[in-house]
Coordinates of C-alpha atoms and ligand atoms in Angstrom, one line a residue:
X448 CA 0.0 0.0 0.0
X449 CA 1.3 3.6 -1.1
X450 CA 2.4 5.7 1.7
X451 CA -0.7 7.9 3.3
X452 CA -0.4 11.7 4.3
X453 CA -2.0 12.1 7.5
X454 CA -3.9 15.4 8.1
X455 CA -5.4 15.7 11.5
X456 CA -8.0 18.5 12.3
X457 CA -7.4 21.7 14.6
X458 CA -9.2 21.8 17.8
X459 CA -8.9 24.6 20.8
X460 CA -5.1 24.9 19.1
X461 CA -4.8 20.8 19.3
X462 CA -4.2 18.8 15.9
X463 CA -6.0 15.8 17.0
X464 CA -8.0 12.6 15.4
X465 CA -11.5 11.7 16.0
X466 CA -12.6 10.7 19.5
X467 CA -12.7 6.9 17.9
X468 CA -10.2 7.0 15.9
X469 CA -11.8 6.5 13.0
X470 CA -10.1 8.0 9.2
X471 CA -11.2 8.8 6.0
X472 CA -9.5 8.2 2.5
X473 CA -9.0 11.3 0.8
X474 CA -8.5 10.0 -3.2
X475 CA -6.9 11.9 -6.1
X476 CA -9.1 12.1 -8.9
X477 CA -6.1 11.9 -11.7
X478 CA -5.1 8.2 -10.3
X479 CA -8.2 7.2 -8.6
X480 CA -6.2 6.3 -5.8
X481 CA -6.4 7.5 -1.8
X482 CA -3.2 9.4 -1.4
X483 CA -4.3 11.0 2.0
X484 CA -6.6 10.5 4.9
X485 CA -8.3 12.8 7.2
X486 CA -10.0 12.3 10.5
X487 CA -13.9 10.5 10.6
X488 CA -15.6 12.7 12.9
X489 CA -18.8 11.9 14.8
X490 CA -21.3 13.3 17.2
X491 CA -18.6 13.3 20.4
X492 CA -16.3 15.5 17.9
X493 CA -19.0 18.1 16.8
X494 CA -19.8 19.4 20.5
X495 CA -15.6 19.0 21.1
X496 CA -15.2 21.7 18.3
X497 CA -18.4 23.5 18.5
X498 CA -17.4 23.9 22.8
X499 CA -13.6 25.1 21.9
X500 CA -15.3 27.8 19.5
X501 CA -17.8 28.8 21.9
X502 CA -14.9 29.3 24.8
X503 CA -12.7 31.6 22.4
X504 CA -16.1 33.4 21.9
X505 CA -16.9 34.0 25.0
X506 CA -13.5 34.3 27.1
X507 CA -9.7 34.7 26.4
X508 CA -7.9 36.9 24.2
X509 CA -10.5 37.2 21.6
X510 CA -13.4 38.9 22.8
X511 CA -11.1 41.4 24.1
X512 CA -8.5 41.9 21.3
X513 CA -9.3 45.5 19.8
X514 CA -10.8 45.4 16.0
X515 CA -7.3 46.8 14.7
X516 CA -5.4 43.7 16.0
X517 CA -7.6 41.2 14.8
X518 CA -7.5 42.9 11.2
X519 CA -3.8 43.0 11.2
X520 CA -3.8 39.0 12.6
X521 CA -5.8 39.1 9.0
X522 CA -3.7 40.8 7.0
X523 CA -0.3 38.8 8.1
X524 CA -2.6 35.5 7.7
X525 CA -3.0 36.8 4.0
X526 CA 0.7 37.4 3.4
X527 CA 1.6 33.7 4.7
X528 CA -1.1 32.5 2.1
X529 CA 1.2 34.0 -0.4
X530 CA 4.1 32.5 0.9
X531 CA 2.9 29.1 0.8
X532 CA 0.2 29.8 -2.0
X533 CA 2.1 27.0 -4.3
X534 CA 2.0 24.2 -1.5
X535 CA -2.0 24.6 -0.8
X536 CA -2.5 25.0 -4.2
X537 CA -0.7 21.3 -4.6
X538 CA -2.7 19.7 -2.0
X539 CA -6.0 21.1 -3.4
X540 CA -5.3 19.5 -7.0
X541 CA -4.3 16.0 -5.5
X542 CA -7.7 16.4 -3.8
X543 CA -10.1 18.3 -6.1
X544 CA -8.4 17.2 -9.9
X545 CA -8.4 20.9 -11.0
X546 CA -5.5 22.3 -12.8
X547 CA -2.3 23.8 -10.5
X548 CA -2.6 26.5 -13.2
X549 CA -5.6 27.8 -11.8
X550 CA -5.6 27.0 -8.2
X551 CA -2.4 28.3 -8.1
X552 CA -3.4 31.5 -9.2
X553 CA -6.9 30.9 -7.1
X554 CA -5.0 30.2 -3.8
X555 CA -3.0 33.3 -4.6
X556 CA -5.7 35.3 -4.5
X557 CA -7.1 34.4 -1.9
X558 CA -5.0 36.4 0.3
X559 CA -6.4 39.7 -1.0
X560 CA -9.9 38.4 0.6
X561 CA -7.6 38.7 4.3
X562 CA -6.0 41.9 3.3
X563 CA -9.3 43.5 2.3
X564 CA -11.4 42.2 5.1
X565 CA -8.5 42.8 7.4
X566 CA -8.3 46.3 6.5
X567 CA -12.4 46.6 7.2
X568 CA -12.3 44.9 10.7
X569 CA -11.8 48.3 12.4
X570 CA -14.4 50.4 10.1
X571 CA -17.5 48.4 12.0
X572 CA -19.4 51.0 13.0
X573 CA -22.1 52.4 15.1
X574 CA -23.9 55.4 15.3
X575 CA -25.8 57.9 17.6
X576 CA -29.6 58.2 17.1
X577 CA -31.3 61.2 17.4
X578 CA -34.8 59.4 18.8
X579 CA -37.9 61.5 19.6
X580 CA -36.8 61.1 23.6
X581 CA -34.7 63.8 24.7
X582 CA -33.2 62.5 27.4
X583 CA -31.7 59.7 26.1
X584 CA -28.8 59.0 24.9
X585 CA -29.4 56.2 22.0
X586 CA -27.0 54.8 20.2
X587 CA -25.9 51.5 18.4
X588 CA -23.4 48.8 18.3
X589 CA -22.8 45.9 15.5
X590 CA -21.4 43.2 17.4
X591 CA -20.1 39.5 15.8
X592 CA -22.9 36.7 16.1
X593 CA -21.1 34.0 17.9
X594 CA -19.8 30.4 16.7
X595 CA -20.1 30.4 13.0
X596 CA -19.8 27.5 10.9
X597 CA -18.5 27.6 7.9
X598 CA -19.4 24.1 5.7
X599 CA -17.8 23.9 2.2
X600 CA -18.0 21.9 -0.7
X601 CA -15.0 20.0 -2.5
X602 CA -15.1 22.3 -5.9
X603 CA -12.9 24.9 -4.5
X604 CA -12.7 24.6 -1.2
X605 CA -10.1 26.9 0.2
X606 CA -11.7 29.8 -2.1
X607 CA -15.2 29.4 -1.0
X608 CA -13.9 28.7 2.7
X609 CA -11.8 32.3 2.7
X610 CA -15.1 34.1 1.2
X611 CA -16.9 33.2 4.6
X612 CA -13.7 32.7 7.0
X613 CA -12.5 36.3 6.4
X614 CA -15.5 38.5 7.3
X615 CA -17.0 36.2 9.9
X616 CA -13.3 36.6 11.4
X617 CA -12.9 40.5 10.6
X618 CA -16.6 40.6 12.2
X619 CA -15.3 38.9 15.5
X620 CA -17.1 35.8 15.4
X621 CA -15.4 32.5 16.1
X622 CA -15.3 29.5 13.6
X623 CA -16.0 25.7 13.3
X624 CA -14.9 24.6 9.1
X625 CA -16.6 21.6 8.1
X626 CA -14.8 21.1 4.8
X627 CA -16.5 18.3 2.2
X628 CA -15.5 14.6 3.1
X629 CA -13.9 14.5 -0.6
X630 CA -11.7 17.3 -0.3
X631 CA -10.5 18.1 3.6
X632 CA -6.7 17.9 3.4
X633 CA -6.1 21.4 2.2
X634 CA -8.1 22.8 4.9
X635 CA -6.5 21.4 7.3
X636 CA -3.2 22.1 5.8
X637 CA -4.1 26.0 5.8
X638 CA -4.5 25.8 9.6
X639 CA -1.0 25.4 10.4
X640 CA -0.9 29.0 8.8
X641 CA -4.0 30.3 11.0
X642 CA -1.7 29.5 14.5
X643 CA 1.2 31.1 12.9
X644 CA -0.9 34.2 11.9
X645 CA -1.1 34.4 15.8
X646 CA -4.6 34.0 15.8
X647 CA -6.0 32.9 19.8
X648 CA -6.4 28.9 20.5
X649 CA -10.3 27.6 19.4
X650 CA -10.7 30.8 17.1
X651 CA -10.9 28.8 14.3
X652 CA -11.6 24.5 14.5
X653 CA -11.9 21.9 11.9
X654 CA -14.2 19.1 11.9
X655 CA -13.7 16.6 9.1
X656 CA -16.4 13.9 8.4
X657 CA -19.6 12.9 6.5
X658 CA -22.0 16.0 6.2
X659 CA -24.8 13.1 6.5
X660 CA -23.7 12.0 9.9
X661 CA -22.7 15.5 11.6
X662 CA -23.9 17.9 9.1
X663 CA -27.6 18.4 11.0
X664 CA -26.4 18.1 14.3
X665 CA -23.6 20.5 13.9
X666 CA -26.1 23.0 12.3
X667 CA -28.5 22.2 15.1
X668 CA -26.0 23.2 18.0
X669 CA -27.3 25.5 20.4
X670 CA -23.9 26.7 20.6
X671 CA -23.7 27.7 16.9
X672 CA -25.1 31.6 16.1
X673 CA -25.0 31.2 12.1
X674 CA -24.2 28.5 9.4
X675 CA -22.3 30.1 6.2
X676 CA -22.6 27.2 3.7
X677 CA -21.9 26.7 0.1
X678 CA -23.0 23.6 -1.7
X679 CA -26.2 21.6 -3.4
X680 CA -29.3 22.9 -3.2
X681 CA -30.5 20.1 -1.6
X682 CA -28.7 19.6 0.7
X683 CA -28.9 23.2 1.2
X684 CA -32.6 23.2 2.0
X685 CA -31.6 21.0 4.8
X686 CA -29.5 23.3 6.0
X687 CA -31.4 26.0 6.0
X688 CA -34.1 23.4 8.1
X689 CA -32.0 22.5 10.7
X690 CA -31.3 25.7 10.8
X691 CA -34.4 27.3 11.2
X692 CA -35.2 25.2 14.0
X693 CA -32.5 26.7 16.0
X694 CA -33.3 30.2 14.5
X695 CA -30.4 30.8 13.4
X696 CA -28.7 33.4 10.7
X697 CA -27.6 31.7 7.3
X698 CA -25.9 32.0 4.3
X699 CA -26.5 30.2 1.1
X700 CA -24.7 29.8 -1.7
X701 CA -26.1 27.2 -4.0
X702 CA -26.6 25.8 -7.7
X703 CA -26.6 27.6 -10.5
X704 CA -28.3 26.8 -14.5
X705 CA -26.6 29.9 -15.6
X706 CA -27.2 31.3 -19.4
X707 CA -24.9 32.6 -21.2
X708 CA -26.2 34.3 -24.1
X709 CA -25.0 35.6 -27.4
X710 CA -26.3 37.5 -29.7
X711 CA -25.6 38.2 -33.4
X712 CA -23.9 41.5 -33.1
X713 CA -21.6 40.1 -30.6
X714 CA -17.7 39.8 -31.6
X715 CA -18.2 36.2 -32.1
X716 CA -15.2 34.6 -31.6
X717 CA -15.1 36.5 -28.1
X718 CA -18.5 34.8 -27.4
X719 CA -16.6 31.6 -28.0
X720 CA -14.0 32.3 -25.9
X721 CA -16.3 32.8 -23.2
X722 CA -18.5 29.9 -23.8
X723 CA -15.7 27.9 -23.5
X724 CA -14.6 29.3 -20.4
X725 CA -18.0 29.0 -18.9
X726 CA -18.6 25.7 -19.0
X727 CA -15.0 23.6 -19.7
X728 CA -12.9 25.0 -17.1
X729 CA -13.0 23.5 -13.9
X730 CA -14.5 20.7 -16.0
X731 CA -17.5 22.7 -15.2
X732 CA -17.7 22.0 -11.9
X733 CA -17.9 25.5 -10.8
X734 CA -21.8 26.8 -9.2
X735 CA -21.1 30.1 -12.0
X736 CA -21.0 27.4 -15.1
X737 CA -22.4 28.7 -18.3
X738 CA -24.3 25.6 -18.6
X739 CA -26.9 26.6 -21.0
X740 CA -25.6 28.8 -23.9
X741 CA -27.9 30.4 -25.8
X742 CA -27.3 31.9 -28.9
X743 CA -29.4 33.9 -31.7
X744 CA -30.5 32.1 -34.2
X745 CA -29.1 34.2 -37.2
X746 CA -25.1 32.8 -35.7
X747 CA -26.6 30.0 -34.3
X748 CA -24.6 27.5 -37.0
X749 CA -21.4 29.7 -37.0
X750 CA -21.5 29.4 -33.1
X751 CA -22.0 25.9 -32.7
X752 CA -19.5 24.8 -35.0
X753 CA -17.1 26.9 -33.6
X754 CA -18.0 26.3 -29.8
X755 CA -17.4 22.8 -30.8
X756 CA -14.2 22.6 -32.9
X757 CA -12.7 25.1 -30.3
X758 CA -13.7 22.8 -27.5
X759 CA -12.8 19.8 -29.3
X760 CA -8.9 20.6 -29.3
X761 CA -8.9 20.8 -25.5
X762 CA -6.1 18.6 -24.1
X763 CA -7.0 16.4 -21.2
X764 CA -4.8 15.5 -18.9
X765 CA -2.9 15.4 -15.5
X766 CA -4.1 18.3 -13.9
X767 CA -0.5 19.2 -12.2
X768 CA 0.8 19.5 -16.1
X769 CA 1.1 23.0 -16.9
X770 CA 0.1 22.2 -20.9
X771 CA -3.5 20.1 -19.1
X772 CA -6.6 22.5 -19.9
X773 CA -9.2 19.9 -18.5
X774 CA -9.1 17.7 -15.8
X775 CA -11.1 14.8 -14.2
X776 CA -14.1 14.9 -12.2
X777 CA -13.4 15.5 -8.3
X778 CA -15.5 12.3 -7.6
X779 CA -16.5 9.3 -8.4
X780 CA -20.1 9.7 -7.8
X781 CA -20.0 13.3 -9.4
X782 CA -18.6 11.8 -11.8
X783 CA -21.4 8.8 -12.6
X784 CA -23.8 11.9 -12.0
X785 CA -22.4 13.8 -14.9
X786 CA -22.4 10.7 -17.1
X787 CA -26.1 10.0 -16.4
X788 CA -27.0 13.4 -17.6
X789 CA -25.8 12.5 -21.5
X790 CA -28.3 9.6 -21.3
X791 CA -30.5 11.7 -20.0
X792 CA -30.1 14.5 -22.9
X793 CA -29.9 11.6 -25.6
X794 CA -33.2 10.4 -24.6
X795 CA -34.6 14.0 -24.6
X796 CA -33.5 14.3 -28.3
X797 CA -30.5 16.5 -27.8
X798 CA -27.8 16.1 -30.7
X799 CA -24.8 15.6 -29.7
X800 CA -21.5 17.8 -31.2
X801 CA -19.2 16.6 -28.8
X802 CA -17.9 14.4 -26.5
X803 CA -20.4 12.3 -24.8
X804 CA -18.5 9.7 -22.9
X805 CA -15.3 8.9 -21.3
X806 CA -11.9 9.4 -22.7
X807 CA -10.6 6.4 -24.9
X808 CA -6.9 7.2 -24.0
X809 CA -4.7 4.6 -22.0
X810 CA -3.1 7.1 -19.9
X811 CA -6.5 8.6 -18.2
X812 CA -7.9 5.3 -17.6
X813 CA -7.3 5.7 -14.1
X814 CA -8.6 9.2 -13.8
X815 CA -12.3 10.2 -13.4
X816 CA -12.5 11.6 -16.6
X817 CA -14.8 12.7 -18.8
X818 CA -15.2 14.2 -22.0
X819 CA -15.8 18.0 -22.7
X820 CA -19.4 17.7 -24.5
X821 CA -21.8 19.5 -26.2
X822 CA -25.7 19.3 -27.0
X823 CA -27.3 21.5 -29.5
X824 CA -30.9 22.3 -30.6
X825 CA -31.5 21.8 -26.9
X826 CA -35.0 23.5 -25.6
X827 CA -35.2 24.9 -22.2
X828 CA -37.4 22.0 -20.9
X829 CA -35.3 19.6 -21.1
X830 CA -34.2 18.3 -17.8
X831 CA -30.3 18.8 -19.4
X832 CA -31.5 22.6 -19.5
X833 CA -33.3 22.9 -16.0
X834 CA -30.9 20.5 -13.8
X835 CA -27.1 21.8 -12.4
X836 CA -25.0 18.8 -14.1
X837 CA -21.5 20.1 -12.5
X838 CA -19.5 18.8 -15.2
X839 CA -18.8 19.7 -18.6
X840 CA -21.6 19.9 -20.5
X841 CA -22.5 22.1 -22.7
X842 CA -26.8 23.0 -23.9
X843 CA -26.6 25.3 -26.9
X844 CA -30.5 26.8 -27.3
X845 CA -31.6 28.8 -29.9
X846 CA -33.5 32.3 -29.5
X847 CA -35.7 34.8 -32.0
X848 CA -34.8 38.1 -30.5
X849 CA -33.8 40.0 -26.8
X850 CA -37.5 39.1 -25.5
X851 CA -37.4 35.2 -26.0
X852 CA -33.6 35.6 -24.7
X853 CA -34.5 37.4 -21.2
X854 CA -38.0 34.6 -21.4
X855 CA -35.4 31.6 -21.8
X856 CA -32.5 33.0 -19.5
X857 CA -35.2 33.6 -16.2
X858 CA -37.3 30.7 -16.9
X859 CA -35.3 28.5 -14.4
X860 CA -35.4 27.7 -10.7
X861 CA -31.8 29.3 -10.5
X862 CA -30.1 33.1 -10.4
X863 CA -26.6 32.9 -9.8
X864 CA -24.7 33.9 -12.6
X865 CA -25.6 34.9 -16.2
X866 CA -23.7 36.3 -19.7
X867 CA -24.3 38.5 -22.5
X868 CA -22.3 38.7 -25.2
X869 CA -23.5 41.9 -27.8
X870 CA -21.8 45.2 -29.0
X871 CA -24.5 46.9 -28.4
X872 CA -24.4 49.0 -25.6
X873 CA -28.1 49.4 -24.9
X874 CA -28.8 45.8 -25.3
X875 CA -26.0 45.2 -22.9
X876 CA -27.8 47.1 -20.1
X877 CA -31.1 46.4 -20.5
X878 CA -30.3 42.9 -20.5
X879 CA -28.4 43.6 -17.4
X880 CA -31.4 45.1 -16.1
X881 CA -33.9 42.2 -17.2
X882 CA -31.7 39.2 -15.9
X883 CA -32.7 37.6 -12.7
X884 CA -29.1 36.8 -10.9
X885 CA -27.2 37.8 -8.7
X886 CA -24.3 38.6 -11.5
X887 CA -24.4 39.5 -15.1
X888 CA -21.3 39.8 -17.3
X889 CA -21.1 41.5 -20.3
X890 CA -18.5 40.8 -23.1
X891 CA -16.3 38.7 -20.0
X892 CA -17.6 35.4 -18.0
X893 CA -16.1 33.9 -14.8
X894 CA -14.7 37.4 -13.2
X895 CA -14.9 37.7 -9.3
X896 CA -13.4 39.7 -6.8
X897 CA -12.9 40.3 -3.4
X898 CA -14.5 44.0 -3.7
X899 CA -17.4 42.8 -5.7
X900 CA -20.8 41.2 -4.1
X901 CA -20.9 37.8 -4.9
X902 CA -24.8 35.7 -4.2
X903 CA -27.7 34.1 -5.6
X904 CA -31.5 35.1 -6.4
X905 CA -34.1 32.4 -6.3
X906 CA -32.9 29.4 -5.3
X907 CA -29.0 30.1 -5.9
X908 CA -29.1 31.0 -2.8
X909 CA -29.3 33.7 0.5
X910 CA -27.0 36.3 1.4
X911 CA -23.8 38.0 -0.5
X912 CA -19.9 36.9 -0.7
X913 CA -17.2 39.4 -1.1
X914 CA -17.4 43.0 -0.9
X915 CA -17.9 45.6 1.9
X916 CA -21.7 44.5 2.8
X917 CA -20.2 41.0 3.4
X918 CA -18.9 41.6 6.8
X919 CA -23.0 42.1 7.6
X920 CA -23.3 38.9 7.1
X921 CA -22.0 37.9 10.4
X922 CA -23.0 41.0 12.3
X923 CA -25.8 41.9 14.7
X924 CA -26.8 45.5 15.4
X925 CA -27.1 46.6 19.2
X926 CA -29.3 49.4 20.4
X927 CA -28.0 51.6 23.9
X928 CA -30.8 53.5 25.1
X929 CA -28.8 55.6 28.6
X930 CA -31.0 57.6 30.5
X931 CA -29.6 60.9 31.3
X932 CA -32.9 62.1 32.7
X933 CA -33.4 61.6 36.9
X934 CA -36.1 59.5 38.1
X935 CA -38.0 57.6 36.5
X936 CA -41.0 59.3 36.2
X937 CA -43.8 56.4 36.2
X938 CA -43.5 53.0 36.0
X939 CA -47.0 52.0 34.5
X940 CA -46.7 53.8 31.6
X941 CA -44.5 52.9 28.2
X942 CA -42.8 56.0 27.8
Ligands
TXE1391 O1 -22.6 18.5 -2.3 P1 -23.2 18.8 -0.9 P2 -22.4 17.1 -3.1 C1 -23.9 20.7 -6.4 C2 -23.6 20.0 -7.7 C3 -23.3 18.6 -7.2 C4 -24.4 18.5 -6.1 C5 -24.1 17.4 -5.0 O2 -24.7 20.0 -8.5 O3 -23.5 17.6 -8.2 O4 -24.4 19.7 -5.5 O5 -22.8 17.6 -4.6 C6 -21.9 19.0 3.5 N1 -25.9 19.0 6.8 N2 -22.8 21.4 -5.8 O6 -23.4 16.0 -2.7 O7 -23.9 17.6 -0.3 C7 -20.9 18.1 2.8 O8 -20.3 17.3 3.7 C8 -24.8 19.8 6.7 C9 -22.8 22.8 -6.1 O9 -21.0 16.8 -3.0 O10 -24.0 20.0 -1.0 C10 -20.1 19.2 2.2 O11 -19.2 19.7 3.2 N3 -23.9 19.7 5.8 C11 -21.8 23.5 -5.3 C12 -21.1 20.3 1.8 O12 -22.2 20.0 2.6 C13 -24.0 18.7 4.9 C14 -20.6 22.9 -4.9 C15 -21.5 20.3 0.3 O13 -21.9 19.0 0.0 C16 -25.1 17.8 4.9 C17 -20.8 21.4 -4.7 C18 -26.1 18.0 5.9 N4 -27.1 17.2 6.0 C19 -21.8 20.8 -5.2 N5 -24.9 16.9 3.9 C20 -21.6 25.0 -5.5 N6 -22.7 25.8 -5.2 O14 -20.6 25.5 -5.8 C21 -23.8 17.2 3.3 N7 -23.2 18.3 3.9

């Protein structure tokens, strides 16, 4: 048996195993084989690291730290994620299959999120209210929530975990991460770099395991103020349960059936480009896919044949190989899932451009491959059009004109993300106007940011990512009412 890297989770300061000693394979998607393992956490292990966030809450150096040192503990955590950007970024591909290339450059970035939300920690603001009472002094507070957890999915799990981990901890709040069973041992990696950040003992815990066996208690904890999750929607509406029986705050950030859509006065080989983009890298397994392209009927042709013969010169491969542009499927049963779903368009009477299978190539057959693939003369009722596939398929759907466009792009369950590719620049903000998400791009697709709000409409999701109104996320506003008035004057009567 190949040597195993060992990552054990972070509790109150502690790298420790689960209470029974129980691990979890961690397999790498390019050679199907566990190269890691990580600890198998169960019920005893959620109240351990819910308790050792609750303590750093409530007593110790935390609570009492001013807002300017916990955002410079921020901003030196961001500068050791630029240190050791290449080594997290290695883990994350033996986990997740992605290329280095981009999580490389993703991991990189990340450290702006801890520079930016560092640099806000001491702008959290109150202010004085003039009420109708003139005796009283009234003024108000925005305190941190509590124990937040933070559950992520295995896509791009460092990324998604630094979009919550950096306000909630620039808020004040303490943390519990439950990273996704697939895709744990770069989490737990990044902690060594949260102790030598300096950052107080139980301010932030892991807690690896199966989201089905601690996923509802740990969102049901008394002890947890607010649940920041990205992932399924399913599983997201039982999140979003559990959590509602507790009353507690939550952010979603869910599926996506996101259209890009191109119209003829577009620069069309642009629109390719970003079609491309949309849906093949990541192997489409990113929650802002361009999974349904549509695209105008009078360059409907040119545009399919040129989405596909583009697409069809993409080199699979080993994801750590700088000249790899797709790589396999994170899982194996994401990767049955997405496999399924050509069936499932072949039957709907989809025709097929590209792709459709698996790989024929000796040197992937260990990999959870799959090819880049694309359906035309799809029609939005298809389930290949309504469903999130999170893989790399492509549904190319023909339109009229602007009004069928905005009728086919809002006519799904989803809001996430959406594209428009035109040269026109009234078109372009109408469009932006008439889209229901919670991000249009015009003439670009995939761009995020750190400054820039990041969140669903229907059900992509609840809540923003990213930007200044983030850190509200995991605030609650206090109200001070001081009398300055003596006596008080009767105490019957609501004054
Ligand atoms: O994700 P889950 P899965 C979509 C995508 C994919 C589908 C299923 O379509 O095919 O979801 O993927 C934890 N209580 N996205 O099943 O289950 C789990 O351990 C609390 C979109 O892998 O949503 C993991 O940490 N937590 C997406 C996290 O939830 C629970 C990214 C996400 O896993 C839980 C990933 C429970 N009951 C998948 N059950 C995006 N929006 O980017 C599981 N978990």
């Amino acid at each position: 048996m190949a040597e195993r890297v060992r990552f054990e989770n972070v509790v109150d300061g502690v790298r420790l195993g689960s209470a029974d000693g129980r691990w979890i394979e961690s397999a790498n998607p390019f050679t199907g084989k566990p190269w890691a393992e990580v600890p198998h956490c169960g019920l005893d292990d959620v109240d351990r690291a819910v308790d050792a966030a609750h303590k750093a809450f409530v007593k110790g150096p935390w609570p009492s730290m001013t807002a300017s040192a916990r955002g410079k503990l921020l901003r030196r955590l961001g500068d050791l994620i630029e240190r050791d950007a290449a080594r997290l970024a290695e883990i994350e591909v033996k986990d997740n299959g992605k290329l280095l290339a981009e999580m490389a450059g993703q991991v990189r970035y990340m450290a702006e999120w801890f520079h930016y939300f560092g640099g806000l920690a001491d702008k959290i603001e109150g202010g004085v209210i003039p009420t109708d009472k003139p005796d009283m002094f009234t003024y108000t507070k925005r305190e941190p929530l509590g124990v937040v957890v933070c559950i992520t999915p295995w896509n791009s799990p460092l990324l998604l975990l630094t979009w919550k981990l950096a306000p909630a901890l620039a808020a004040g709040n303490t943390i519990v991460i439950k990273p996704s069973e697939f895709t744990s041992c770069s989490t737990l990696a990044f902690m060594d770099l949260i102790a030598e950040a300096g950052f107080p003992q139980g301010v932030v815990n892991t807690l690896t395991g199966f989201g089905s066996e601690i996923g509802t208690a740990l969102v049901e904890h008394p002890k947890v103020a607010k649940v920041a999750f990205t992932g399924g929607d399913a599983t997201g509406a039982s999140v979003y349960a559990a959590a509602a029986r507790g009353i507690k705050h939550v952010t979603l950030e869910l599926g996506g059936k996101s259209p890009n859509i191109v119209f003829a006065d577009a620069a069309i080989d642009d629109a390719v480009k970003g079609a491309i983009s949309g849906i093949f890298a990541a192997s489409g397994q990113t929650c802002i896919a361009g999974s349904r392209l549509l695209v105008q009927r009078a360059v409907y042709d040119e545009v399919c044949e040129k989405v596909a013969s583009f697409a069809a010169t993409a080199r699979l491969g080993d994801p750590m190989d700088s000249g790899t542009q797709v790589g396999p499927i994170t899982t194996q049963p994401q990767r049955r899932k997405v496999l399924d779903y050509m069936e499932v368009a072949r039957g709907e009477g989809a025709r097929c451009l590209l792709g459709g299978g698996t790989p024929d190539r000796p040197d992937l057959k260990d990999g959870w491959f799959v090819e880049p693939t694309i359906f035309a003369d799809v029609s939005n009722d298809m389930r290949i059009a309504r469903e999130e596939v999170f893989g790399p398929i492509l549904s190319i759907i023909p339109f009229e004109d602007d009004e069928e466009a905005v009728e086919i792009a809002n006519d799904t369950i989803y809001g996430l993300a959406s594209g428009v590719w035109t040269s026109n620049i009234r078109r372009a903000f109408t469009m932006a106007d008439r889209i229901r998400a919670g991000t249009v791009w015009v003439n670009t697709y995939r761009a995020v940011s750190y400054l820039a709000p990041f969140g669903g409409y229907k059900k992509s999701g609840i809540g923003r990512e990213s930007g200044q109104h983030a850190i509200d996320e995991y605030l609650q506003t206090k109200c001070v009412w001081i009398n300055l008035a003596e006596g008080v004057p009767n105490p019957f009567v609501l004054r």
